[in-house]
Each structure stands twice: as C-alpha cells, then as structure tokens.
CSV table of C-alpha atoms in Angstrom, one decimal:
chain,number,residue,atom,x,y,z
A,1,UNK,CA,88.7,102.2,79.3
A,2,UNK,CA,87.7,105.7,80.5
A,3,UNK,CA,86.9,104.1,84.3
A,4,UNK,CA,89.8,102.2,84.2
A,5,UNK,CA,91.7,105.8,83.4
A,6,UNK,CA,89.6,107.5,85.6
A,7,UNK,CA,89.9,105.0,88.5
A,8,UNK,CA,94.2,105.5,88.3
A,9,UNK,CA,94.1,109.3,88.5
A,10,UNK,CA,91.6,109.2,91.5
A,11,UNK,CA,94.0,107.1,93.0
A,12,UNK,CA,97.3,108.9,92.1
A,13,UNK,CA,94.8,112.9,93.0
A,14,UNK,CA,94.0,110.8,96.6
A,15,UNK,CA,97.2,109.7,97.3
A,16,UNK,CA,98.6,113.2,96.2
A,17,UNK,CA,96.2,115.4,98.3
A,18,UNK,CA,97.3,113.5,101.2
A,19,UNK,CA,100.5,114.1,100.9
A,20,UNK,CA,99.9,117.5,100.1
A,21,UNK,CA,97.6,117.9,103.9
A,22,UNK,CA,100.3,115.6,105.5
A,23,UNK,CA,103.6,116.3,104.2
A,24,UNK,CA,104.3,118.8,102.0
A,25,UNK,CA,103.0,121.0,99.0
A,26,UNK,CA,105.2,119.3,96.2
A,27,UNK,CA,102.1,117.1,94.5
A,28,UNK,CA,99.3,119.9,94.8
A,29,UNK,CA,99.9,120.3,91.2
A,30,UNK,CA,98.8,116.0,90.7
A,31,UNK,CA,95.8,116.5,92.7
A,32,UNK,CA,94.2,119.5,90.9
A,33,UNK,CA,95.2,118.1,87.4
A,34,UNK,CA,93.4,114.8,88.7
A,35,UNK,CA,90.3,117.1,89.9
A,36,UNK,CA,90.4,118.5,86.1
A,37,UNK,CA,90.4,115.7,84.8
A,38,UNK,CA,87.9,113.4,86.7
A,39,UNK,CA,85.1,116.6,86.3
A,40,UNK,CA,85.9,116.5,82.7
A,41,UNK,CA,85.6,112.8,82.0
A,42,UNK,CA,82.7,111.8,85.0
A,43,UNK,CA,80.3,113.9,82.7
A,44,UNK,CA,81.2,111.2,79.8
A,45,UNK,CA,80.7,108.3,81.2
A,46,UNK,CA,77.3,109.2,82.4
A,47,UNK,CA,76.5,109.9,79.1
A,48,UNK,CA,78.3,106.6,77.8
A,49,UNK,CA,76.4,104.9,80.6
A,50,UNK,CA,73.6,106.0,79.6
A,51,UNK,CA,73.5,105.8,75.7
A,52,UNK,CA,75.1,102.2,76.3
A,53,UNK,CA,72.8,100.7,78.4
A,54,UNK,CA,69.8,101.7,76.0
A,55,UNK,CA,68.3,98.8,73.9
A,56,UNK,CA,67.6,99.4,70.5
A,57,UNK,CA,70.9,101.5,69.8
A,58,UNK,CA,73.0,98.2,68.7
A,59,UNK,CA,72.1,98.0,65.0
A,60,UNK,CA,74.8,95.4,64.7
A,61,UNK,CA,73.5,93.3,66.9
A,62,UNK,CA,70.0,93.4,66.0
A,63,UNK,CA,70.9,92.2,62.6
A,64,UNK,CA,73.0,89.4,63.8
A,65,UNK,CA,70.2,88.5,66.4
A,66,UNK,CA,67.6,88.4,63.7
A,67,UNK,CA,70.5,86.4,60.7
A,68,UNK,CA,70.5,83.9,64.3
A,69,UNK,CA,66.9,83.3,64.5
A,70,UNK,CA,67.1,85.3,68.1
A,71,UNK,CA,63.6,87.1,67.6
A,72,UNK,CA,61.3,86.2,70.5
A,73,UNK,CA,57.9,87.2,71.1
A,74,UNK,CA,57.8,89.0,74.4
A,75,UNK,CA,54.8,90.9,76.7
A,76,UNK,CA,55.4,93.9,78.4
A,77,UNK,CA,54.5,94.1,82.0
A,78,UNK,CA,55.0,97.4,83.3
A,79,UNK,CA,56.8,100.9,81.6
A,80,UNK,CA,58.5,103.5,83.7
A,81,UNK,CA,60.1,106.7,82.6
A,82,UNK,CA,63.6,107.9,83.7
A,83,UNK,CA,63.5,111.5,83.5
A,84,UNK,CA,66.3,111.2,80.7
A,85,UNK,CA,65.2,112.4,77.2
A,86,UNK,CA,67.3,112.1,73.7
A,87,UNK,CA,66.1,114.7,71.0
A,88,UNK,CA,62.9,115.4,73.6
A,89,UNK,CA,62.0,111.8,73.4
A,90,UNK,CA,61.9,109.7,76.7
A,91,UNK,CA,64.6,106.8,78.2
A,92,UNK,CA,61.9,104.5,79.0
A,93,UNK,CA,62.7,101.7,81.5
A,94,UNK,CA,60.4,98.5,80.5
A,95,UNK,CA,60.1,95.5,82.0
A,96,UNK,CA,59.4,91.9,79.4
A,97,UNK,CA,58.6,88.8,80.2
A,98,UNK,CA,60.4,86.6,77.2
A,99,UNK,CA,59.2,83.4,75.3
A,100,UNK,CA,62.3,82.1,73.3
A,101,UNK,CA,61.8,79.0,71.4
A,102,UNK,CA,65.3,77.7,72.9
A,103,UNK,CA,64.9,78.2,76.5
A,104,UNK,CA,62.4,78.1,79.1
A,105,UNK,CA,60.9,81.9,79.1
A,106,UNK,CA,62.2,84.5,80.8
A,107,UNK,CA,62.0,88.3,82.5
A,108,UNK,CA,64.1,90.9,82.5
A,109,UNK,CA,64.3,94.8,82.5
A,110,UNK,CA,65.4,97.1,79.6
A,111,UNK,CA,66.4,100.4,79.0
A,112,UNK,CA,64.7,102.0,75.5
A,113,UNK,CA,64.4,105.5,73.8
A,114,UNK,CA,61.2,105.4,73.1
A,115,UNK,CA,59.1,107.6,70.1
A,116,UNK,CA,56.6,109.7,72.7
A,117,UNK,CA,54.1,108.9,69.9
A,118,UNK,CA,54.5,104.9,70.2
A,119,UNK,CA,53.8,105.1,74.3
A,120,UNK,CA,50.3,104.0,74.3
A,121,UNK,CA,51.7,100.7,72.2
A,122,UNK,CA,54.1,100.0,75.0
A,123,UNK,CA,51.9,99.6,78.3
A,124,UNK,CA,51.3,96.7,80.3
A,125,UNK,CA,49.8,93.4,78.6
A,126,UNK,CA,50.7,94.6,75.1
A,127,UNK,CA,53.1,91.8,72.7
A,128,UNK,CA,56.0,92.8,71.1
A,129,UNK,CA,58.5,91.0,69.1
A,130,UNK,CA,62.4,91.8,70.7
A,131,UNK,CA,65.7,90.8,69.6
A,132,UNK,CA,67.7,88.9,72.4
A,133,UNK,CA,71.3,91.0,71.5
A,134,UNK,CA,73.2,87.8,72.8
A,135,UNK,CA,72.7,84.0,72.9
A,136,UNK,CA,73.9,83.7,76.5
A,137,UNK,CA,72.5,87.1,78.0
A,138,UNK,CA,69.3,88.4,79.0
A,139,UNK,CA,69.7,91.5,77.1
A,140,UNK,CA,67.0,92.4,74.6
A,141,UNK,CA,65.8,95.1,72.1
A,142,UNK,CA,62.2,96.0,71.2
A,143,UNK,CA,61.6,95.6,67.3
A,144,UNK,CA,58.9,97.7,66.2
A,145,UNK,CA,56.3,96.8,63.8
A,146,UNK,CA,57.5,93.6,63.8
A,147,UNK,CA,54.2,91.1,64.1
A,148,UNK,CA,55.2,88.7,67.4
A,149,UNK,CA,54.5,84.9,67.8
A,150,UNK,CA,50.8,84.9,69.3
A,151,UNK,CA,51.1,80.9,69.8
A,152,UNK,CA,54.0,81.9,72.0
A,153,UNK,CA,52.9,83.9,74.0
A,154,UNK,CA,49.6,82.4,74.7
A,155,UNK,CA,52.0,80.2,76.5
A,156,UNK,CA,53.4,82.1,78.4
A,157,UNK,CA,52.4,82.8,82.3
A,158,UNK,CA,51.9,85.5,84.4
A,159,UNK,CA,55.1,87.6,85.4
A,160,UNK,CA,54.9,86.5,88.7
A,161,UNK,CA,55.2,83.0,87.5
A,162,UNK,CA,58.0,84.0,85.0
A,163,UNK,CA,61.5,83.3,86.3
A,164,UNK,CA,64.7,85.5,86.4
A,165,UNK,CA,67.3,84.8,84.0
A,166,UNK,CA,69.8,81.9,85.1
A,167,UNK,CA,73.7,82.9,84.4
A,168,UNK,CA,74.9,79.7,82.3
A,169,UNK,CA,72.1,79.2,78.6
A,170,UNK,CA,69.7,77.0,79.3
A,171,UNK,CA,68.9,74.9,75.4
A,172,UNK,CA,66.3,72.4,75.2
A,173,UNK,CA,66.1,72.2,79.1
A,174,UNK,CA,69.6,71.2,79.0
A,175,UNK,CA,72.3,73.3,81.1
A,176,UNK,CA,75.6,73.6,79.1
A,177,UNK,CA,78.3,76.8,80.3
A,178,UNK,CA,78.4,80.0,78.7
A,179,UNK,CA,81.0,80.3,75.5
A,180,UNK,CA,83.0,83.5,75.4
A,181,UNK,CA,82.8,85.1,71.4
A,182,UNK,CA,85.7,86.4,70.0
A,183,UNK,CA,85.5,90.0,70.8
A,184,UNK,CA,83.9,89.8,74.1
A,185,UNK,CA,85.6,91.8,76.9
A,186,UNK,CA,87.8,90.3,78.8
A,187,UNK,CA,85.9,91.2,82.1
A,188,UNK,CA,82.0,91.3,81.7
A,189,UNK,CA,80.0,94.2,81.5
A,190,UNK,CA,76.7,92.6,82.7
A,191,UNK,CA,75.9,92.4,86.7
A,192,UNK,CA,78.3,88.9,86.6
A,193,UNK,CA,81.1,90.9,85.7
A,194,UNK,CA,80.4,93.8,88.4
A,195,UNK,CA,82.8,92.1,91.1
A,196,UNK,CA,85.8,91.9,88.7
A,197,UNK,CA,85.0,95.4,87.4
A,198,UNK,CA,85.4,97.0,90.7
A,199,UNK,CA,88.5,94.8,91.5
A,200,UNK,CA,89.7,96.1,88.9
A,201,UNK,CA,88.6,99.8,89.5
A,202,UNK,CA,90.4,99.3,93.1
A,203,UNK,CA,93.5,97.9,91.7
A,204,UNK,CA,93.8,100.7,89.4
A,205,UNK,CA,93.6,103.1,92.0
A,206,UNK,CA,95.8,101.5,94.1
A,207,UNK,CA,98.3,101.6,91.1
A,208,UNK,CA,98.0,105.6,90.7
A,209,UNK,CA,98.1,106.0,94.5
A,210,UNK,CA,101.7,103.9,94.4
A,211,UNK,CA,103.0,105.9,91.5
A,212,UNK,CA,102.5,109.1,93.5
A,213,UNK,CA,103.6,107.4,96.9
A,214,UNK,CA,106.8,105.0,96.1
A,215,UNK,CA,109.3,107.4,95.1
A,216,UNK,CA,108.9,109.1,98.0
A,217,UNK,CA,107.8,106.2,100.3
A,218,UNK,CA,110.7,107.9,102.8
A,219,UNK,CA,109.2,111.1,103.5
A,220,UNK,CA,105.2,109.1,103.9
A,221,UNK,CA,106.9,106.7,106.1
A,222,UNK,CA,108.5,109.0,108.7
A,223,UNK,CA,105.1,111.2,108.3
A,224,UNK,CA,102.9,108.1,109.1
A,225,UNK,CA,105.3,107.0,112.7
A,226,UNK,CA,104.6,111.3,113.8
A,227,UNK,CA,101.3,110.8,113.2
A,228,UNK,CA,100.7,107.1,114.9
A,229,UNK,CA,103.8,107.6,117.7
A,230,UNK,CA,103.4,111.5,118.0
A,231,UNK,CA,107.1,111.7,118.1
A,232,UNK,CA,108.3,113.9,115.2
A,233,UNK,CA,109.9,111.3,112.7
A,234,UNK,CA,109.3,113.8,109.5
A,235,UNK,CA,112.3,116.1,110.6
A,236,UNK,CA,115.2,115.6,108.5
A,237,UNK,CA,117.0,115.4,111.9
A,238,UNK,CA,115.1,112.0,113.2
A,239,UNK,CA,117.2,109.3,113.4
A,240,UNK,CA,118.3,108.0,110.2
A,241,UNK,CA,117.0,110.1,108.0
A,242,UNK,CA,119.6,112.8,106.6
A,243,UNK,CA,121.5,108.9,106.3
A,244,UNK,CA,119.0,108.0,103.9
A,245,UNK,CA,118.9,111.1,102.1
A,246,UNK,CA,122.4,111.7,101.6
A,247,UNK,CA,122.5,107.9,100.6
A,248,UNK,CA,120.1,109.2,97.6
A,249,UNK,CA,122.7,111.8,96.8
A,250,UNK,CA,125.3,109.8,96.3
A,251,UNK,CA,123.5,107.7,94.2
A,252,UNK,CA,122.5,110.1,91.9
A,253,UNK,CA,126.1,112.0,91.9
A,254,UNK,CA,127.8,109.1,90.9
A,255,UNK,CA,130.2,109.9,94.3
A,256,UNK,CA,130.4,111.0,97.8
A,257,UNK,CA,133.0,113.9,97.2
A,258,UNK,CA,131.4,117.2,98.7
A,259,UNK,CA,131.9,120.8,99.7
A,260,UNK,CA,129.3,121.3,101.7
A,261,UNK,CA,126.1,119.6,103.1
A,262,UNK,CA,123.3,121.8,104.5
A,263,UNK,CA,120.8,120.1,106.6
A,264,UNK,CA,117.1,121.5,107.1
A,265,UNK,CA,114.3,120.5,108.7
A,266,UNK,CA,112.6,119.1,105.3
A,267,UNK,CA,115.5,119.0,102.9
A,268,UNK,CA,118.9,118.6,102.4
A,269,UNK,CA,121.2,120.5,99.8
A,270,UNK,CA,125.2,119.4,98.8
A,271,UNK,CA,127.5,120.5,96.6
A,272,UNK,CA,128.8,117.3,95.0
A,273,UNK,CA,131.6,116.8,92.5
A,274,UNK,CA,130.4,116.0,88.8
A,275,UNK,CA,133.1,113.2,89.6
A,276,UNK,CA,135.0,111.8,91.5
A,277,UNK,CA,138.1,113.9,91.6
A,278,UNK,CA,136.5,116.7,89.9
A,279,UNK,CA,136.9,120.3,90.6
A,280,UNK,CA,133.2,121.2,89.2
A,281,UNK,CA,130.6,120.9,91.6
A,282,UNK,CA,127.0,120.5,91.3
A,283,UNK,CA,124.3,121.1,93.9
A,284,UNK,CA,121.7,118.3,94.7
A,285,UNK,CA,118.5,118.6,96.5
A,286,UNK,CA,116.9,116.2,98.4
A,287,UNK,CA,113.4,116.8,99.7
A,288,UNK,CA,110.1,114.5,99.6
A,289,UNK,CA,112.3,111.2,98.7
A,290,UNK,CA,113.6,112.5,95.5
A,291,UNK,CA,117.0,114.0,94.2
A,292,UNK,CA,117.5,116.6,92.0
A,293,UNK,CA,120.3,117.9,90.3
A,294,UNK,CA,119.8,121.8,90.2
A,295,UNK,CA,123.2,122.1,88.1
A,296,UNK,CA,126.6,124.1,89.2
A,297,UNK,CA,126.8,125.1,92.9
A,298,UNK,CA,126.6,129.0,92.7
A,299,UNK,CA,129.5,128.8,94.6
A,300,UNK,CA,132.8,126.8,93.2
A,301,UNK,CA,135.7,125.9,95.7
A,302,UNK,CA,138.7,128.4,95.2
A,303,UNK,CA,140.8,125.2,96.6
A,304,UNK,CA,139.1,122.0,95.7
A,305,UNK,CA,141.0,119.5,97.1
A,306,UNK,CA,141.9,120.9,100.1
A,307,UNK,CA,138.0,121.7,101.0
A,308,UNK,CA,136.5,118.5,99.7
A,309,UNK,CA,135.5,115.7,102.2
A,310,UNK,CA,133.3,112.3,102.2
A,311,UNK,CA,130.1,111.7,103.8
A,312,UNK,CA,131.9,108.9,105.4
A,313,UNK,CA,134.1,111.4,106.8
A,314,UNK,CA,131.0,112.8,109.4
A,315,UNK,CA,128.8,110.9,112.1
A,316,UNK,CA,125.6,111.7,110.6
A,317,UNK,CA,124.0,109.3,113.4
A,318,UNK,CA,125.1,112.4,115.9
A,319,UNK,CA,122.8,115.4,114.3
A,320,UNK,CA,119.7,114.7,116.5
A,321,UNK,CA,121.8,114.3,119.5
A,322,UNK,CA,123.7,116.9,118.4
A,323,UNK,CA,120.8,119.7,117.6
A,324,UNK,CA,119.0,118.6,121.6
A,325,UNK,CA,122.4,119.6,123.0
A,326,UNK,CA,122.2,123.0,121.3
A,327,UNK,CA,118.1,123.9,122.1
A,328,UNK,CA,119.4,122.6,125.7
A,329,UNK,CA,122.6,124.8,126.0
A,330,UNK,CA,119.8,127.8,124.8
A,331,UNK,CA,117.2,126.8,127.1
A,332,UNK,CA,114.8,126.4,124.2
A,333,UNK,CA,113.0,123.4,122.7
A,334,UNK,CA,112.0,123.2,118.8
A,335,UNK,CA,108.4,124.3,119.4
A,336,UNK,CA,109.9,127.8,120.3
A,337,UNK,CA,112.1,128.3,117.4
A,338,UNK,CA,110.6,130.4,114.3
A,339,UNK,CA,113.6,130.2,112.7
A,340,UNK,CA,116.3,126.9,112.1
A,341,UNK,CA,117.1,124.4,112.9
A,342,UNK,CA,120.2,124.3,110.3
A,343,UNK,CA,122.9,122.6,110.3
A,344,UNK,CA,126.3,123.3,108.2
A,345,UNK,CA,129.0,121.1,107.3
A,346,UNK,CA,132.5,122.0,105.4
A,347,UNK,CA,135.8,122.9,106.1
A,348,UNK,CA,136.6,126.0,108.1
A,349,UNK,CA,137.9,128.9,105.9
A,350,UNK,CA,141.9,128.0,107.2
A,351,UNK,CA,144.3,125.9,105.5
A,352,UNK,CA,144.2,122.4,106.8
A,353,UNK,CA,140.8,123.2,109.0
A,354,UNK,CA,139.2,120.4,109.9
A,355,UNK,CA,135.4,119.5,109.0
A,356,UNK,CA,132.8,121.3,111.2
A,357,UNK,CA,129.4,120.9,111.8
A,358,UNK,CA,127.4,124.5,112.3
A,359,UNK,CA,124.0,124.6,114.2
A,360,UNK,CA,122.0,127.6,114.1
A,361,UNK,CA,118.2,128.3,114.8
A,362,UNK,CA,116.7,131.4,116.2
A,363,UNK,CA,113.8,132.0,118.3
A,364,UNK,CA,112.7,135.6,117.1
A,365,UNK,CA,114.1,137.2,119.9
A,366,UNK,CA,117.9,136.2,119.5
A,367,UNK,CA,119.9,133.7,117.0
A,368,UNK,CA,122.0,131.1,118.0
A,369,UNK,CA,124.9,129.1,116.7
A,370,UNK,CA,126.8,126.0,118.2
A,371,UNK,CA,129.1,124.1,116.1
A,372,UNK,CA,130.1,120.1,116.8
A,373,UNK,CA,133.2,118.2,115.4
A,374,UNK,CA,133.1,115.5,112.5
A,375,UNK,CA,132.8,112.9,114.6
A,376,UNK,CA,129.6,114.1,116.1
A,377,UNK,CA,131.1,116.1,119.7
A,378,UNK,CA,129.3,118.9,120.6
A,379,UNK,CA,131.8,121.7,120.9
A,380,UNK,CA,129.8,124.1,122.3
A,381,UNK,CA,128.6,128.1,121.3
A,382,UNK,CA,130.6,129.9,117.9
C-alpha cells in the first residue's frame, strides 16, 4: 500500500516539477510536499522490505505450515551475510536445497536473522528441518532444534543436480495450477507477481501525473506546441487561447455579463456579474487552466448597465493580430518589451461610448498605447 502511495505522489511531484521548469510556478508547492513525502516514506519501505522478506519472522505461518504437515528436511549449501544486522545480529542470506515428501525436491534462497552464536550450525552440508510458509511457494523458514528427516535427505542430490522451483505445485509428480487462499493479495508479492506490481506502480504514477496535469491540460498543451514548433503558443495572445479562457469564465460566473476584461501574457482577469442582470460584480482569474473567483471587483460600476457588455460583443480571434499591428506601428517586436503586452477592454468613460480594446507594452525606454475597436480594427496610437 505504501508503494502504491508512493508511486501516485512521484507521479503527481514529476508531473508538477515540470510544470513548474515549463510553465509556471503555481505547483512548486505539489513537488516539494511530494519530495517530503517520498524521503519520509522510501526509508520505510526499506525497512519493510527488509524485515518482510526475512524467513523466520512469520510465526503464523510457521504454525500453520507445521498443523499442515509442511516441515521438510532441507541441506544448506552455501551462507552469505548482507551487511544488515537486527539487535547486532546478522541478515543472513542462505541458500537450501529442499526434500518435501509431496514434491520432487527443490532449491531456493532465503533471507534469515540469524543468532551470531548458531553460525557455525548453519554452513554448507549441514541438515536442517524448515517450514515451507506456503503450499504453492518456494518460500521457507529454518526451524531450529528441530531434528530433520535423515532418510530424506540421504536422498537427496547434489545442488547442482537440484532443480529450481516450477511456478504451478507439483503433488505426487502430478502438475495441477496454483489455488489462490482467501486472504492472498490480489497481485503477487513473489517474483511472478513483479510484472503486475510495476504495472501497477506505472499506472499509479500516471494517475498522480494526470491529477496534477488535466485541469490545466490548456496551459501544458500550448506549452508543449512552443516547445516542439518554437512558435510561442503559451502567450495568452496565441490564437485561441484568451477564447478558451474566457470560455472557463463564463462557465464558472454562471454568465457572460462583464465590466472589464484584462488580458496578459499568462492570465486573464474580468469583472463578471454575480448574475446575470446583476449590479455586483466579482473578479475571476484565469491562469494555468483554472478559474478562480477572488470575490468583489475592487472596483463596482457607478453605471452598471450602461458599462456592462458580453464577450460575444468583442472579436477575441483579432487580439494576436491586433497586438503585431501595435509592436509593428512601434517598430518593436515582443522580445524587446520588458514591460506588456496588456490589453484592456470596457467602455470608454462617456455616456453611450462604445467598447474599446487598449494595448499597451513598454520597452523600458518609452510606453506605448494603441487601442482597436470591438470588432477587432486596429485604430491606431491613444
């Protein structure tokens, strides 16, 4: 459960930090939580890895092996140590050659905590008695001072001679396919189960990384065609995107009645009636493909109805044509500006004024300001 955990918020800290290198700052908050928290919990699963993998810490099992009739004498054949100790004693890797009285013998390797006294009784060629922890697994567990089957093991060959154990119990020389027991995993935690495990590792990280991505699958789409094309699609003035974010505005205003609609390079702001017909105003934010409703526009209308407009009102498909018109007629392109490109829309300050559209961007030498028509004409300097 804790890799399965751990393998969504690598996914989601991944897909943040991308986004933060890429796009924009707004997740650097996901990818450090998800550092955090991977440093906290990678330290517990080595130690989970390793206290679970070691024979002869599954009591349980050992009893039900031994109510089963699953002792088997076995021979050790060689004894390595890890460098891991518990309470100063050593992990001991040991490798067994097995003589079951249901199934041809087999070998396999174990992990063990082993007393430092008991060493000498676990070296190469000396006979043990182990408990095999499953019926349909390889896994055993050393059983001290329990008195192994010598007939057995007189039978049994050399290691060399010993084979690996098959997937699938073998009983009586008969093949039959493994039964899953009621409180097995649903996915295996043995080397058969490895390749689900990791498609399932993968999966969840792709999970986390969509959680992070999706919502604002806008902003990582127009950031993936600059980086491929290495024409600038991220700017709120590429084609069709202040469209798509004022389409997420009016979906979360309930309405298209505005005030004003200010246009940046990586957001857009508007002051949007609570309802439709309303003379309250809110102010919504747009930025990284998600709205937000930062509550009354600082700024109410002193004439409501006579400055309100709708975004259907403005040619919104005009603002990139609109903003090269204005670098042009300044002899400046947008590498050179420090400051801008903005763009204004609302009513002009007299009665009955039409809806305007205000550029303005500066270069740090001088400012400029053009304004265009609602229809998306370019109507020269203010």
């Amino acid at each position: 459960m804790i890799r399965l955990l751990m393998s969504f918020v690598f996914g989601a800290g991944v897909a943040a930090l991308l986004f933060s290198i890429f796009v924009g700052d707004r997740f650097t908050w996901i990818w450090i939580t998800a550092i955090i928290v991977l440093s906290t919990l990678f330290p517990l699963v080595l130690v989970a890895r390793s206290m679970g993998s070691l024979a002869g810490l599954h009591p349980k099992k050992i009893e039900a092996a031994r109510a089963a009739g699953r002792f088997a004498p076995a021979r050790i054949d060689a004894l390595r140590r890890t460098g891991t100790t518990i309470n100063d004693q050593p992990v001991c890797e040991i490798d067994v050659s097995v003589a079951p009285a249901d199934r041809p013998a087999y070998r396999t390797t174990i992990r063990q905590l082993v007393d430092i006294v008991r060493i000498p009784q676990y070296q190469p060629g000396a006979s043990v008695t182990v408990a095999r922890l499953e019926a349909d697994a390889p896994e055993v567990a050393i059983i001290e001072d329990e008195v192994p089957d010598a007939a057995r093991l007189s039978r049994l060959p050399a290691r060399e001679h010993v084979a690996e154990w098959q997937d699938g119990p073998v009983v009586l020389g008969a093949e039959r396919a493994p039964r899953r027991r009621k409180g097995d995993p649903i996915i295996g935690t043995g080397p058969k189960g490895r390749g689900w495990r990791i498609a399932a590792y993968v999966v969840l990280a792709l999970v986390g990384a969509a959680a992070v991505l999706v919502p604002v699958a806008d902003d990582v789409r127009a950031e993936t065609l600059t980086i491929i094309t290495g024409e600038d699609h991220a700017s709120m003035f590429a084609e069709g995107r202040v469209q798509r974010a004022l389409a997420a505005i009016e979906e979360a205003a309930g309405t298209d009645e505005t005030v004003q609609v200010l246009v940046y390079e990586e957001y857009v702001s508007a002051d949007m009636a609570t309802a439709p017909g309303s003379d309250r105003f809110d102010t919504f934010f747009y930025r990284g493909g998600t709205v937000e409703n930062q509550g009354p526009a600082s700024i109410q209308p002193e004439n409501p109805d006579a400055e309100r407009f709708r975004f259907d009102d403005i040619a919104w498909a005009a603002f990139p044509e609109l903003l090269a018109q204005a670098l042009d007629e300044a002899g400046l392109t947008r590498d050179e500006l420090v400051d801008g490109p903005y763009m204004f829309v609302e009513r002009g300050y007299e009665e009955g004024a039409p809806v305007g559209i205000s550029i303005s961007f500066g270069d740090g030498y001088a400012d400029y300001a053009f304004i265009g028509s609602a229809d998306g004409a370019f109507l020269g300097a203010r």
